[in-house]
Coordinates of C-alpha atoms in Angstrom, one line a residue:
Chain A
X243 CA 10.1 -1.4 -7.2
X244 CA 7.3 1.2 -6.3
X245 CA 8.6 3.7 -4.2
X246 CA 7.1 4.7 -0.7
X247 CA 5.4 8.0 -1.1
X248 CA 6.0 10.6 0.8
X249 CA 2.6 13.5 0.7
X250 CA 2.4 17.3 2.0
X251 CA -1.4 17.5 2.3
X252 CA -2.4 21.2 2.1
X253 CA -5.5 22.0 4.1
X254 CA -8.1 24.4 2.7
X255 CA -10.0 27.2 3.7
X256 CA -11.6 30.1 2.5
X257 CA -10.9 33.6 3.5
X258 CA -12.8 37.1 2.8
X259 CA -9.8 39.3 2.2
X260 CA -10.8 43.0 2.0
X261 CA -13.9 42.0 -0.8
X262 CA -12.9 39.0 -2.2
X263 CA -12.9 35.5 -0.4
X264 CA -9.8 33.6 -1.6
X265 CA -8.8 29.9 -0.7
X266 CA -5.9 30.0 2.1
X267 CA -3.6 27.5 2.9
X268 CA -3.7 26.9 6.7
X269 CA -3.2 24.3 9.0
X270 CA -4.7 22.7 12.1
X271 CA -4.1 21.4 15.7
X272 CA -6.4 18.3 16.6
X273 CA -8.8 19.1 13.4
X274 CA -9.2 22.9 15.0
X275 CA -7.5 26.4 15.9
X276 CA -6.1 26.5 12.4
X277 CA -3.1 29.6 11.2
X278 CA -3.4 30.9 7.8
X279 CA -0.2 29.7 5.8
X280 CA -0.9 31.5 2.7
X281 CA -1.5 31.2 -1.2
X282 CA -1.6 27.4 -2.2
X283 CA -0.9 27.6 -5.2
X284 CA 2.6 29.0 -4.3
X285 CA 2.9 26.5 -1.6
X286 CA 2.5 23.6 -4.3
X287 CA 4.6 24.9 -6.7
X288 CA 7.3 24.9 -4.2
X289 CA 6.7 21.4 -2.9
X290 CA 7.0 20.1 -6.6
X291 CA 10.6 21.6 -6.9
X292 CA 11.1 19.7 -3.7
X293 CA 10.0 16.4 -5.2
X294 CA 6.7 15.9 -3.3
X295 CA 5.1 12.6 -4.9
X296 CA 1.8 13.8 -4.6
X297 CA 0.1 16.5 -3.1
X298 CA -3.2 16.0 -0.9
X299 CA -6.0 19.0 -1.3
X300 CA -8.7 18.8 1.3
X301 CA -11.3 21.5 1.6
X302 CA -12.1 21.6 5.7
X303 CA -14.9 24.3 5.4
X304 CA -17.3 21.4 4.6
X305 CA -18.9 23.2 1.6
X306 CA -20.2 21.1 -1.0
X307 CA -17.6 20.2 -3.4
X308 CA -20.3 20.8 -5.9
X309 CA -21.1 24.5 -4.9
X310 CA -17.7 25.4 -4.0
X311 CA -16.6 27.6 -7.2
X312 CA -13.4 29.0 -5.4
X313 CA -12.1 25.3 -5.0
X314 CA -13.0 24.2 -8.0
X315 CA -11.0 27.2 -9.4
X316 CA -7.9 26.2 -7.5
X317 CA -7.9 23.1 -7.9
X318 CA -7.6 24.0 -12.2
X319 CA -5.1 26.0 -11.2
X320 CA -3.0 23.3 -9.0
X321 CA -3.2 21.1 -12.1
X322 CA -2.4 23.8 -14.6
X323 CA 0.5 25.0 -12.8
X324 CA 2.1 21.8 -11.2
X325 CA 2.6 18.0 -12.9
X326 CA 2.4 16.4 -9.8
X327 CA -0.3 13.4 -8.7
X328 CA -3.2 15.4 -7.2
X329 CA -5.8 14.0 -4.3
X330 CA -8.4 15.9 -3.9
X331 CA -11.1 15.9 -0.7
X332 CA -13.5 18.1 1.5
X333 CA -16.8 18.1 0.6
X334 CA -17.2 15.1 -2.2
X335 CA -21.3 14.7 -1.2
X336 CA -22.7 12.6 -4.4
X337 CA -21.0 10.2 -7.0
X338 CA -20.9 13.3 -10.0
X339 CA -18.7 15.2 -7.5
X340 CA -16.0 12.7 -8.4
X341 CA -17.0 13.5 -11.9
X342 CA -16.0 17.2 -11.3
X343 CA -12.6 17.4 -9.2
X344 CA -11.2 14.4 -12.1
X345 CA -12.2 17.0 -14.9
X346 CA -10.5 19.6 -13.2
X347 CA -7.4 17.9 -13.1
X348 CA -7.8 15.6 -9.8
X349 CA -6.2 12.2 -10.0
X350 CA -7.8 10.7 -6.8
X351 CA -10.9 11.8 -5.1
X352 CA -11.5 11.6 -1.3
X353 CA -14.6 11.1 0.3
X354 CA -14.8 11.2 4.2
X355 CA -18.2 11.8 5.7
X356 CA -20.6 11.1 2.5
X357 CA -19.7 7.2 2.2
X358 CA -20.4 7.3 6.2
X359 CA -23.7 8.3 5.0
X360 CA -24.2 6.2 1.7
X361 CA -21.4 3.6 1.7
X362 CA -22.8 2.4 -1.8
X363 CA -21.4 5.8 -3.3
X364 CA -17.7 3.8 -2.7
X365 CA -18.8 0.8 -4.6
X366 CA -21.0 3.6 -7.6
X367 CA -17.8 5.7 -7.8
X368 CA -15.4 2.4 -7.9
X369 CA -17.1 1.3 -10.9
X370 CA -17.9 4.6 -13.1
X371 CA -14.3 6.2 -12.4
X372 CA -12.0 3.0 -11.2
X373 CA -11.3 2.0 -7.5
X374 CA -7.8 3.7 -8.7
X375 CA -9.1 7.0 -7.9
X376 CA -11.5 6.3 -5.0
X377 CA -9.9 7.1 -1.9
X378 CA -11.9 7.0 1.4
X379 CA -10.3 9.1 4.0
X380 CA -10.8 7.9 7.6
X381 CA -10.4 10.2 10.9
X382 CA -10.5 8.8 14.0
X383 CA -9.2 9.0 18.0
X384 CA -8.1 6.6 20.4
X385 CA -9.8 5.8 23.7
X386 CA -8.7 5.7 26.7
X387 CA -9.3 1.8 26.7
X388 CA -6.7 1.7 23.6
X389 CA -9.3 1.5 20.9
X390 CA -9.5 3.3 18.4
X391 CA -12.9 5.0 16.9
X392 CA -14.0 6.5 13.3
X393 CA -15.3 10.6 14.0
X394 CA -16.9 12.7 11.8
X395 CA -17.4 16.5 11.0
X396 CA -13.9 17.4 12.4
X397 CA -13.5 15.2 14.7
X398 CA -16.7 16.3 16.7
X399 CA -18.9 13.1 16.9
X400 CA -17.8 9.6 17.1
X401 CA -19.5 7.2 15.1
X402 CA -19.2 4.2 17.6
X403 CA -17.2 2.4 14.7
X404 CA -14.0 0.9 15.3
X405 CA -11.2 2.3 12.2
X406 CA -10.7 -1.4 11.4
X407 CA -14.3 -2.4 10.7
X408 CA -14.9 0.6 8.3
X409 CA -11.3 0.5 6.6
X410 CA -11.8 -3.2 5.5
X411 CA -15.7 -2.6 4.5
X412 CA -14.4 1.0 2.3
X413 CA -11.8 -1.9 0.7
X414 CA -14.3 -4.3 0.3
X415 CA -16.6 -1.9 -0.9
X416 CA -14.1 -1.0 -3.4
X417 CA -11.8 1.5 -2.3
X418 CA -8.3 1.6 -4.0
X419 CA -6.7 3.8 -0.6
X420 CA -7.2 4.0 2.4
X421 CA -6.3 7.8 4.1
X422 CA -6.0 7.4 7.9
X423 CA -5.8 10.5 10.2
X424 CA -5.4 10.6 14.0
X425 CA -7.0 13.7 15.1
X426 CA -6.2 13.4 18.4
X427 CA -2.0 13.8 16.8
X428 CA -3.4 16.4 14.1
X429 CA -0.5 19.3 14.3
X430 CA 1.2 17.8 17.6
X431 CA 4.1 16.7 16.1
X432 CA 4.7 14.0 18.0
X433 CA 4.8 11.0 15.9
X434 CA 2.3 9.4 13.4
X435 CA 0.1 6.7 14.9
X436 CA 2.0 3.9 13.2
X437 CA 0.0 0.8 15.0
X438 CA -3.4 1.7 13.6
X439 CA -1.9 2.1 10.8
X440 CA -0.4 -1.2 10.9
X441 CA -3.5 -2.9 12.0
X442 CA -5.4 -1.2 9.0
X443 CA -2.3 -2.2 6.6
X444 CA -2.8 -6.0 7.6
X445 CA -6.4 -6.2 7.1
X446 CA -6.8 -4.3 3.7
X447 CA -5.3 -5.0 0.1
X448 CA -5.2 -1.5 -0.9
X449 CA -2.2 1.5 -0.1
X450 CA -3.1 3.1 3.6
X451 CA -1.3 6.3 3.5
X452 CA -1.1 7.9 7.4
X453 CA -1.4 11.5 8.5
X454 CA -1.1 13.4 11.7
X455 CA 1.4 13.9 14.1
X456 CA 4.6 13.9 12.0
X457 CA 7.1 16.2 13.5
X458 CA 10.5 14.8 12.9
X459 CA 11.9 12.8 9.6
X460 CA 12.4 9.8 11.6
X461 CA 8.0 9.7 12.4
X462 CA 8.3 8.9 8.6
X463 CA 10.0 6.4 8.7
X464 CA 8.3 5.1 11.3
X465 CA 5.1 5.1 9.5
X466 CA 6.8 3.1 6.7
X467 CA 8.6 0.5 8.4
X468 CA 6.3 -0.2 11.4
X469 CA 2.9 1.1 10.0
X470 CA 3.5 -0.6 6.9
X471 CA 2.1 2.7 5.1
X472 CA 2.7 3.1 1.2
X473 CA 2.6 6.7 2.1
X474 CA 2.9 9.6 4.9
X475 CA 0.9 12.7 4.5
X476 CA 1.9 15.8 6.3
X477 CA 0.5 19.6 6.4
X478 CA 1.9 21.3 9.6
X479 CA 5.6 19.4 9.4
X480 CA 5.6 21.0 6.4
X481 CA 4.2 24.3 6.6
X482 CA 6.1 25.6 9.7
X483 CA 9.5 23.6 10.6
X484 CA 12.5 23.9 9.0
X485 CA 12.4 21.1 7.3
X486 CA 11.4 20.1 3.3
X487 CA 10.5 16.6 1.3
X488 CA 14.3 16.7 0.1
X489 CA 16.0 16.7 3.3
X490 CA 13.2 14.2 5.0
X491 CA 13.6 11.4 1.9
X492 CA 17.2 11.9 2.4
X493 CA 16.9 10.7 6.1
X494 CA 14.0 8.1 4.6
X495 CA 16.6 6.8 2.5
X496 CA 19.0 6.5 4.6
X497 CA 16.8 4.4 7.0
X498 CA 16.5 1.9 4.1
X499 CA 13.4 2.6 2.5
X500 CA 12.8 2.4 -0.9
X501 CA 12.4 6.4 -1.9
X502 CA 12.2 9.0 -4.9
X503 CA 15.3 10.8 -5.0
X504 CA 15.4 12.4 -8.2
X505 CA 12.9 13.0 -11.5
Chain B
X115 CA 9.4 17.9 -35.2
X116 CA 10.1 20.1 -32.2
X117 CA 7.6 20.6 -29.2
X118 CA 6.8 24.0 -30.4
X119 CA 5.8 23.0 -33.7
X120 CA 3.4 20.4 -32.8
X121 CA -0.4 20.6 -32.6
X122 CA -1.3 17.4 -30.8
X123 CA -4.9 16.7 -30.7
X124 CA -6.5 15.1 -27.7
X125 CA -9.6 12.8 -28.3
X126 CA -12.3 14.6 -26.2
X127 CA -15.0 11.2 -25.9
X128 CA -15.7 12.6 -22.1
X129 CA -13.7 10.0 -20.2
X130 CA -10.4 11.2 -19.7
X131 CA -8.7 14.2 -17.9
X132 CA -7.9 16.6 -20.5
X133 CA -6.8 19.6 -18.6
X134 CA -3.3 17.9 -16.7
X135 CA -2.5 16.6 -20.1
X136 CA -3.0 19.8 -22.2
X137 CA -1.4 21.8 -19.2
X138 CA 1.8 19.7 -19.7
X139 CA 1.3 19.8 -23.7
X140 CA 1.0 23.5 -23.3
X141 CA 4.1 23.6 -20.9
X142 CA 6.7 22.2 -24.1
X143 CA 5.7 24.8 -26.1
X144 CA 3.0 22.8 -27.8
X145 CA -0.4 23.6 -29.4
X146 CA -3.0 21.0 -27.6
X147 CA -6.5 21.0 -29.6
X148 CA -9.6 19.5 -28.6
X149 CA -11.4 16.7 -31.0
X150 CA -14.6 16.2 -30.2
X151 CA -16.1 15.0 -33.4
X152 CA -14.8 13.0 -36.8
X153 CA -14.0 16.2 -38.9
X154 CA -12.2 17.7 -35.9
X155 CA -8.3 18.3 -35.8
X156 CA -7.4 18.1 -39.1
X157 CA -4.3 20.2 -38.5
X158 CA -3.1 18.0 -35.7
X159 CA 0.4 16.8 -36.2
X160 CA 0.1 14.1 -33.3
X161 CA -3.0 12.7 -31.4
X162 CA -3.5 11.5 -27.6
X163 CA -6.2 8.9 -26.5
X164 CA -6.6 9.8 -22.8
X165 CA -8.8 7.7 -20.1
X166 CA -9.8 7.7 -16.6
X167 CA -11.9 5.5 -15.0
X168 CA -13.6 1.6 -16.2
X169 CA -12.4 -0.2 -19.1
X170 CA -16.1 -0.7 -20.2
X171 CA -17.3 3.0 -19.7
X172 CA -14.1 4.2 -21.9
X173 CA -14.9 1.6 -24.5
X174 CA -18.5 2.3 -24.8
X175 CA -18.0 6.0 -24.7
X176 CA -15.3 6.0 -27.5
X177 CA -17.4 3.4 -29.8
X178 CA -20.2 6.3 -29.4
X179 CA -18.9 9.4 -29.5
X180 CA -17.7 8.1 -33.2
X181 CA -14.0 8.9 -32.4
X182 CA -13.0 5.1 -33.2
X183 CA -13.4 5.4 -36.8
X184 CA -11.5 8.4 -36.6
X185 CA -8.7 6.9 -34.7
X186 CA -8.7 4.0 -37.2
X187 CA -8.5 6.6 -40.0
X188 CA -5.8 8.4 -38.8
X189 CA -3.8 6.3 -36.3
X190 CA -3.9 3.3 -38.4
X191 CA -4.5 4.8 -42.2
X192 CA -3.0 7.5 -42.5
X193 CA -0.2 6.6 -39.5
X194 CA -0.4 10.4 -37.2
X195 CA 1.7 9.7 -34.0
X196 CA -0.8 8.8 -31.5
X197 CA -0.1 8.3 -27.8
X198 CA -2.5 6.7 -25.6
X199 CA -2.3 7.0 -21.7
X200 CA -4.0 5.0 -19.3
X201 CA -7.2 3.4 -19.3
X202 CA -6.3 5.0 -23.7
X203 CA -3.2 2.5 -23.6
X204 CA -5.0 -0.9 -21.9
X205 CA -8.2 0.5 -25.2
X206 CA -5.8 -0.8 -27.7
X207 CA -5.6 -4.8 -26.4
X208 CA -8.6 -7.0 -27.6
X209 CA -9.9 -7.9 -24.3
X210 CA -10.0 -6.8 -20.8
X211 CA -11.4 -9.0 -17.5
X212 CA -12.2 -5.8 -16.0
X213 CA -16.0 -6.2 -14.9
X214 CA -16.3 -9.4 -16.8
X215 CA -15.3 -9.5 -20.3
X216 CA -14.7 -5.6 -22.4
X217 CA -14.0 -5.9 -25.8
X218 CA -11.2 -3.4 -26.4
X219 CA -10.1 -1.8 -30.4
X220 CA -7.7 -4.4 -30.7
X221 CA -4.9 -1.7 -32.8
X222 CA -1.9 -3.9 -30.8
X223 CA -4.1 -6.6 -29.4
X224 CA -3.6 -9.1 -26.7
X225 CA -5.7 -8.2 -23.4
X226 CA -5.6 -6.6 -20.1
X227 CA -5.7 -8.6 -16.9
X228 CA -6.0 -7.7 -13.2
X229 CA -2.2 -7.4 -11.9
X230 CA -2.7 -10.0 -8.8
X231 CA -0.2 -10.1 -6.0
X232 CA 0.4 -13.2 -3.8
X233 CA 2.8 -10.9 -1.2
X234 CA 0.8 -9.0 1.4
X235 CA 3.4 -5.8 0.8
X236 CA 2.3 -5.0 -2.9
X237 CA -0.6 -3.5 -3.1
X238 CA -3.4 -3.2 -5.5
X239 CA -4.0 -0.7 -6.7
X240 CA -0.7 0.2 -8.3
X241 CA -0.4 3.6 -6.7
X242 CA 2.5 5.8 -6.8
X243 CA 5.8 5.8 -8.7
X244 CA 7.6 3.0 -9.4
X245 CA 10.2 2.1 -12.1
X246 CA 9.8 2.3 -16.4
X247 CA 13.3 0.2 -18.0
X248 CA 13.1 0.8 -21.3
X249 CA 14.0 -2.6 -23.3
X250 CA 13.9 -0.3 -26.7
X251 CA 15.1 3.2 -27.8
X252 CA 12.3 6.1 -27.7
X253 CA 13.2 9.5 -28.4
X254 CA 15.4 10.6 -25.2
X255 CA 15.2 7.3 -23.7
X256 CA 17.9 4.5 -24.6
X257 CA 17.3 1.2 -24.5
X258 CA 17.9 -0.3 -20.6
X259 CA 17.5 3.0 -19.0
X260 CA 15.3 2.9 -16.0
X261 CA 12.7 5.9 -15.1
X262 CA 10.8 6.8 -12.2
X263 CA 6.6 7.5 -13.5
X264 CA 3.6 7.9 -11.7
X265 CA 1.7 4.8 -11.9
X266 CA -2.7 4.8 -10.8
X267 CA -4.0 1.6 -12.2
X268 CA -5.4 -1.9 -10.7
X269 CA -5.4 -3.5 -14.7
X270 CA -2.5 -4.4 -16.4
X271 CA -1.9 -4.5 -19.9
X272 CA 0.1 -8.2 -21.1
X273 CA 2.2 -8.3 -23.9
X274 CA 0.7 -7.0 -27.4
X275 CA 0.6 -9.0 -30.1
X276 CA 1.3 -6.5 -33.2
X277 CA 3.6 -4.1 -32.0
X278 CA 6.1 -4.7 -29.3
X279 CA 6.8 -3.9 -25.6
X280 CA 8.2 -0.5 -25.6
X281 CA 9.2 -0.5 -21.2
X282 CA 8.4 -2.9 -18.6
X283 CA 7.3 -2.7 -14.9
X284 CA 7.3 -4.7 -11.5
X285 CA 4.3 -4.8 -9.3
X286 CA 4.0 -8.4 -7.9
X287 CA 4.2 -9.5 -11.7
X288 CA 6.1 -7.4 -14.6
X289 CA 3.5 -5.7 -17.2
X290 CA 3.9 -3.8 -20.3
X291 CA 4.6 0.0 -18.7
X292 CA 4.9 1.2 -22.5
X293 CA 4.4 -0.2 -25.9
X294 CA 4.9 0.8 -29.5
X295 CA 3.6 -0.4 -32.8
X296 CA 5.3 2.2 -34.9
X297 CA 3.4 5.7 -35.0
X298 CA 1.4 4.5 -32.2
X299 CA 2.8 4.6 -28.6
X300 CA 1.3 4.1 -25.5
X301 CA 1.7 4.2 -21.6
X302 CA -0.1 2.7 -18.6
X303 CA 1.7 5.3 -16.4
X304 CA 0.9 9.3 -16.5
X305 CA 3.5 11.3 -18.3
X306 CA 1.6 14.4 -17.5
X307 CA 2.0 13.8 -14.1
X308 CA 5.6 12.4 -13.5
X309 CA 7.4 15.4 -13.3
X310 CA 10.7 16.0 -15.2
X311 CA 10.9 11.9 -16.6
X312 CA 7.4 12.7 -17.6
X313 CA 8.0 16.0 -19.7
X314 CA 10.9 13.7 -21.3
X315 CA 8.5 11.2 -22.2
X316 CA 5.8 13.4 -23.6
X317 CA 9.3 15.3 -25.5
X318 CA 10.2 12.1 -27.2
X319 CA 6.7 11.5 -28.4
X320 CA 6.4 14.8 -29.6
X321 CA 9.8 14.5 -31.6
X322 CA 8.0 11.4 -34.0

């Protein structure tokens, strides 16, 4: 039986210490205001002795994937250093960016605000690298009439498109996952927001994996069970509390979910 | 042979993701080469047929780059252990449906089919890790011994026809996870990237 996934997604930026500029872990409340973790390389390494199932890289400066050396760089390094599925993100402009993150050791590439713009790129990269690896990540925030609407550029514009019309055209289109993110429950820690992701999971064929707002083990589960998620992705839930993968699956587990609990 | 003696040389045709794999290669103590070209890698003591991405790209870039005649020289005359992951394991059926009809190198035959699920709650793609059970021995594996891999696909190889099924998987229907036709082996799921059960697998192919 495949096993629910469960995803620390490490958030990217880069930093000028003293004279170099170096990629920094960090993570963010509602897509902003974000605290410098540190090296993610380390970080990753350390989730893959925790059993992680897949790690989620996304580059939030917004530079071009394809001009972005220093995350190129680590991203070679992520996949030299750990054995672990790799989905890579943040700035994926044009279909030969997809070309460079898989050479470097990317499983899955996401794309965000580039198949806003060109939706044809999801269908171009579906059939040069496989739907497999096509991942179109979706950020939205709920109104206050309950609906729920797809922004862009971190969360600063709304596109006046509902998360439910553009997650079943991105599947239709040929997208093998769907990667949901509230921004208005980015870094809260108050629970994921399992109905979207429900709604989303009924409309699509493809894996929806959900992000933001997980805060205790039990959000997980929630995600899994009521959102019908194949995975939960989480950056500041695991960056900051006292809490790993290993003793969240445990509590997974325990909830009845089918679960990784050993290599 | 141990890991540390081996020289494994991975057929560069530009479709597959060579770095994770020699990273992991590199990781057991092995030597990974590059073969880019017929008279490559003729120290190699093993050889590995990666692939990422479409059936038909992988095909057509393989039948170009020359490396099929190389692979028929070596994997099926002169019988190297070969180990084909991926998009490099669903190469070695006849056929494939992906994007209408791909003619594949036939080595273990049969053909490779779009998995199909009539229950809302499997999803295709095959994403994420799910259950090998081994129905033969292989190396550190024993015959009925269950595994955890990491599994990226949305084709499924059937049952070959020379050769056998090596391990099985369920995802709305059961597929060939693994397969064998003696020095050649083959996996639909990543070794490089599953971890510990992964390092095992990539071990025992290493130890042919």
């Amino acid at each position: 039986m495949l096993k629910k996934r469960l995803i620390p997604k490490l958030l990217i930026q880069h930093r000028k210490l003293g004279r170099t500029t170096r990629p920094v872990l960090v993570t963010t409340t509602r897509f902003s205001a974000s605290h410098d973790v540190g090296d993610p390389v380390s970080q990753a390494k350390i989730y893959e002795a925790q059993l992680a199932d897949e790690l989620i890289v996304l580059n939030i400066d917004g530079t071009p994937i394809g001009d972005d050396k220093l995350m190129l760089e680590l991203i070679e390094r992520l996949a030299g250093e750990t054995f672990m599925p790799l989905a890579v993100g943040g700035g994926v402009r044009a279909l030969d960016d997809f070309g460079l993150l898989l050479e470097r050791g990317a499983d899955k590439v996401s794309v965000n605000t580039a198949a806003l713009d060109d939706p044809d790129l999801i269908g171009a990269a579906a059939n040069r690298y496989g739907a497999q690896c096509v991942v179109v990540s979706i950020d939205f925030r709920t109104g206050a009439d309950g609906a729920s609407f797809v922004v862009r550029h971190s969360a600063r514009h709304t596109t006046g498109r509902t998360v439910l019309d553009w997650a079943k055209e991105a599947a239709d289109r040929g997208a093998g996952e769907i990667l949901l993110c509230d921004a208005d429950r980015d870094g809260g820690g108050d629970g994921l927001n399992w109905q979207v992701c429900r709604q989303i999971a009924d409309a699509v064929p493809v894996p929806v994996i959900i992000s933001g707002g997980c805060g205790r083990a039990e959000h997980f589960t929630e995600g899994f069970v009521k959102g019908c998620a194949e995975g939960v992705a989480a950056g500041t839930f695991f960056c900051f509390r006292d809490q790993n993968p290993m003793q969240t699956r445990a509590h997974i587990r325990n909830a009845g979910v089918a679960i990784r609990m050993e290599t | 042979m141990s890991c540390s003696s081996a020289v494994v040389g991975i057929v560069d045709y530009q479709a597959g993701n060579i770095r994770s794999i020699t990273s992991a290669l590199e990781h057991l103590g092995a030597r990974a080469i590059r073969i880019r070209a017929p008279g490559d890698g003729n120290d190699a003591t093993h050889l590995l047929l990666p692939g990422v991405g479409a059936f038909g790209f992988c095909a057509g870039r393989l039948r170009a780059s020359g490396l099929l005649a190389y692979l028929e020289e070596w994997t099926l005359g002169r019988k190297r252990p070969t180990l084909g992951i991926c998009v490099g394991m669903q190469l070695l059926a006849d056929t494939s449906d992906e994007m209408g009809f791909q003619r594949g190198l036939g080595f273990c035959g049969g053909e490779v089919r779009r998995l199909t699920s009539t229950d809302p709650s499997v999803r295709i793609p095959h994403v994420g890790w799910n259950a090998a059970v081994f129905c033969d021995d292989f190396g550190e594996f024993k015959s009925g011994e269950s595994a955890d891999f990491y599994f990226d696909h949305t084709y499924g190889y059937r049952t070959p026809i020379s050769g056998s099924v090596l391990a099985t998987c369920h995802h709305g229907e059961t597929f060939c996870a693994a397969l064998r036709r003696d020095n050649l082996v083959a996996a639909q799921f990543h070794p490089e990237k599953s971890q510990a059960a992964g390092m095992r697998f990539l071990r025992s192919f290493m130890a042919m």
